[in-house]
Amino acid sequence: MPKMTLAIHEETFCIHSLDPNKSIPEKVFAQDIYFIGKTKDEISIVTPECLSINSQDSEPDWRCLEVIGPLGFSMTGLLSKVSGILAKEEISILAISTFETDYILVKSHDFKHTLSSLKKTTITLLMHKPSLIMKKTPYSQHLNNPVMNH
C-alpha cells in the first residue's frame, strides 16, 4: 500500500438532512466544497458550517481530513486503514468518496484524539492548502507546506 498523506481542513462542517422532494438551496453550489447524496428517503448535504441552510435536521461541528489524491480506482485499503485506526480508538467517522479522493469527517470533540492517533502511524498529516489541492500538485513537492508528521 502506498504511503498516505492527509490534508487537514481548517473549517468545520455541518451535515444537513432534507426531504427528498425539496430543492437543494442554490447557495450550496457557491461553496468551495460541499457533498450531496440523495436517496428515496432523504437528501444529505455536507457544507462548511458557516453556511446556514433550512434543513429538517442537522449535525454541526465536524472536522475534515482529505486523502491527497488523485487516487485511482485500483487503489485499495486507504479508507480502511484510516477507519480501522480510528475504530480502535472508538472514534466515529463519516467517510465520503469522490471520483478522485476520499474525505474523512470526525466530530470536533474527537479531532485532537484523531490527530494524535494518526500521528502514531506512517500517515503524514498536512495543513490544507486549497490552491495546491486545486492544482492537484503533490504536497511533498512544496517546501513551504507545514508538515505535521514525518
Short mmCIF file of C-alpha atoms in Angstrom, two decimals:
data_model
loop_
_atom_site.label_atom_id
_atom_site.label_comp_id
_atom_site.label_asym_id
_atom_site.label_seq_id
_atom_site.Cartn_x
_atom_site.Cartn_y
_atom_site.Cartn_z
CA MET A 1 0.00 0.00 0.00
CA PRO A 2 1.42 3.43 -0.90
CA LYS A 3 2.23 5.94 1.84
CA MET A 4 -0.83 8.02 2.68
CA THR A 5 -1.00 11.79 3.20
CA LEU A 6 -4.00 13.52 4.74
CA ALA A 7 -4.71 17.24 4.48
CA ILE A 8 -6.40 18.85 7.48
CA HIS A 9 -9.17 21.26 6.53
CA GLU A 10 -9.33 24.26 8.85
CA GLU A 11 -13.07 24.88 8.67
CA THR A 12 -15.79 22.92 10.43
CA PHE A 13 -18.61 21.27 8.51
CA CYS A 14 -22.30 20.59 9.05
CA ILE A 15 -24.29 17.61 7.81
CA HIS A 16 -27.84 18.50 6.76
CA SER A 17 -30.82 16.28 6.07
CA LEU A 18 -33.56 17.47 3.72
CA ASP A 19 -36.79 15.96 2.47
CA PRO A 20 -36.07 14.14 -0.82
CA ASN A 21 -38.64 16.29 -2.62
CA LYS A 22 -37.04 19.60 -1.59
CA SER A 23 -34.80 21.62 -3.85
CA ILE A 24 -31.17 21.99 -2.93
CA PRO A 25 -30.58 25.62 -1.91
CA GLU A 26 -28.66 27.49 -4.62
CA LYS A 27 -26.19 28.92 -2.09
CA VAL A 28 -24.83 25.39 -1.54
CA PHE A 29 -23.43 25.41 -5.08
CA ALA A 30 -21.49 28.63 -4.40
CA GLN A 31 -19.34 26.91 -1.74
CA ASP A 32 -15.76 25.87 -2.47
CA ILE A 33 -16.51 22.42 -1.06
CA TYR A 34 -19.78 20.55 -0.48
CA PHE A 35 -21.10 17.00 -0.80
CA ILE A 36 -24.61 15.90 -1.76
CA GLY A 37 -26.22 12.46 -1.55
CA LYS A 38 -29.83 11.61 -2.41
CA THR A 39 -31.93 8.52 -1.75
CA LYS A 40 -35.67 7.90 -1.89
CA ASP A 41 -35.80 8.86 1.81
CA GLU A 42 -33.60 11.94 2.09
CA ILE A 43 -31.10 14.39 0.69
CA SER A 44 -27.90 14.69 2.71
CA ILE A 45 -25.72 17.75 2.23
CA VAL A 46 -22.36 18.41 3.85
CA THR A 47 -21.32 22.07 3.75
CA PRO A 48 -18.97 24.37 5.59
CA GLU A 49 -20.64 25.15 8.90
CA CYS A 50 -20.65 28.89 8.16
CA LEU A 51 -23.37 28.26 5.53
CA SER A 52 -26.84 28.29 7.05
CA ILE A 53 -29.49 26.32 5.19
CA ASN A 54 -33.04 25.40 6.14
CA SER A 55 -32.93 21.64 6.74
CA GLN A 56 -35.09 19.07 8.53
CA ASP A 57 -32.19 18.13 10.75
CA SER A 58 -28.54 18.98 11.00
CA GLU A 59 -25.42 17.77 12.76
CA PRO A 60 -22.81 20.54 13.10
CA ASP A 61 -19.21 20.55 14.30
CA TRP A 62 -17.39 18.09 12.02
CA ARG A 63 -13.71 18.38 11.02
CA CYS A 64 -12.40 17.07 7.71
CA LEU A 65 -9.32 15.17 6.60
CA GLU A 66 -8.72 14.81 2.87
CA VAL A 67 -6.73 11.96 1.37
CA ILE A 68 -4.31 13.63 -1.00
CA GLY A 69 -5.00 12.31 -4.49
CA PRO A 70 -5.93 11.82 -7.13
CA LEU A 71 -6.49 8.20 -6.25
CA GLY A 72 -7.02 5.57 -8.88
CA PHE A 73 -9.94 3.19 -8.58
CA SER A 74 -7.45 0.32 -8.40
CA MET A 75 -6.01 1.67 -5.12
CA THR A 76 -7.49 -0.29 -2.26
CA GLY A 77 -7.40 -0.16 1.52
CA LEU A 78 -6.73 3.56 2.07
CA LEU A 79 -10.05 4.37 3.69
CA SER A 80 -10.00 1.05 5.53
CA LYS A 81 -6.61 1.90 7.04
CA VAL A 82 -7.79 5.22 8.48
CA SER A 83 -11.18 3.93 9.62
CA GLY A 84 -9.50 0.93 11.28
CA ILE A 85 -7.08 3.13 13.23
CA LEU A 86 -9.91 5.39 14.38
CA ALA A 87 -12.29 2.50 15.16
CA LYS A 88 -9.68 1.06 17.56
CA GLU A 89 -9.76 4.43 19.34
CA GLU A 90 -13.61 4.41 19.29
CA ILE A 91 -13.75 7.49 17.05
CA SER A 92 -16.75 7.59 14.72
CA ILE A 93 -16.28 8.84 11.17
CA LEU A 94 -18.29 9.91 8.17
CA ALA A 95 -16.46 8.81 5.01
CA ILE A 96 -17.14 10.50 1.68
CA SER A 97 -15.59 9.40 -1.59
CA THR A 98 -15.37 11.40 -4.79
CA PHE A 99 -14.06 10.42 -8.21
CA GLU A 100 -10.51 11.45 -7.28
CA THR A 101 -10.15 11.12 -3.50
CA ASP A 102 -11.65 10.35 -0.09
CA TYR A 103 -12.65 12.58 2.81
CA ILE A 104 -12.90 11.52 6.45
CA LEU A 105 -15.04 13.64 8.77
CA VAL A 106 -14.83 13.35 12.56
CA LYS A 107 -16.59 15.30 15.29
CA SER A 108 -14.61 18.30 16.53
CA HIS A 109 -14.54 16.98 20.10
CA ASP A 110 -12.66 13.89 18.78
CA PHE A 111 -10.32 15.79 16.47
CA LYS A 112 -7.26 16.09 18.75
CA HIS A 113 -7.55 12.40 19.59
CA THR A 114 -7.90 11.64 15.88
CA LEU A 115 -4.73 13.53 15.00
CA SER A 116 -2.70 12.00 17.83
CA SER A 117 -3.86 8.50 16.81
CA LEU A 118 -2.92 9.07 13.16
CA LYS A 119 0.46 10.60 14.07
CA LYS A 120 1.44 7.26 15.64
CA THR A 121 1.24 5.65 12.18
CA THR A 122 3.01 6.10 8.84
CA ILE A 123 0.30 8.53 7.72
CA THR A 124 1.53 12.07 7.02
CA LEU A 125 -0.68 14.97 8.16
CA LEU A 126 -0.55 18.37 6.45
CA MET A 127 -2.43 21.61 6.81
CA HIS A 128 -4.88 22.03 3.93
CA LYS A 129 -3.79 24.46 1.21
CA PRO A 130 -6.72 24.90 -1.22
CA SER A 131 -4.61 26.41 -4.01
CA LEU A 132 -2.30 23.38 -4.00
CA ILE A 133 -5.12 20.85 -3.98
CA MET A 134 -6.98 22.55 -6.82
CA LYS A 135 -3.83 22.32 -8.93
CA LYS A 136 -3.52 18.64 -7.95
CA THR A 137 0.11 19.20 -7.04
CA PRO A 138 1.57 16.68 -4.59
CA TYR A 139 2.17 18.32 -1.22
CA SER A 140 5.57 16.72 -0.90
CA GLN A 141 6.90 18.96 -3.70
CA HIS A 142 6.20 22.16 -1.74
CA LEU A 143 8.85 23.07 0.80
CA ASN A 144 6.73 25.85 2.33
CA ASN A 145 3.96 23.46 3.34
CA PRO A 146 3.92 22.77 7.10
CA VAL A 147 4.24 19.03 7.60
CA MET A 148 2.73 17.89 10.87
CA ASN A 149 4.09 14.35 10.87
CA HIS A 150 7.07 12.57 9.26
#
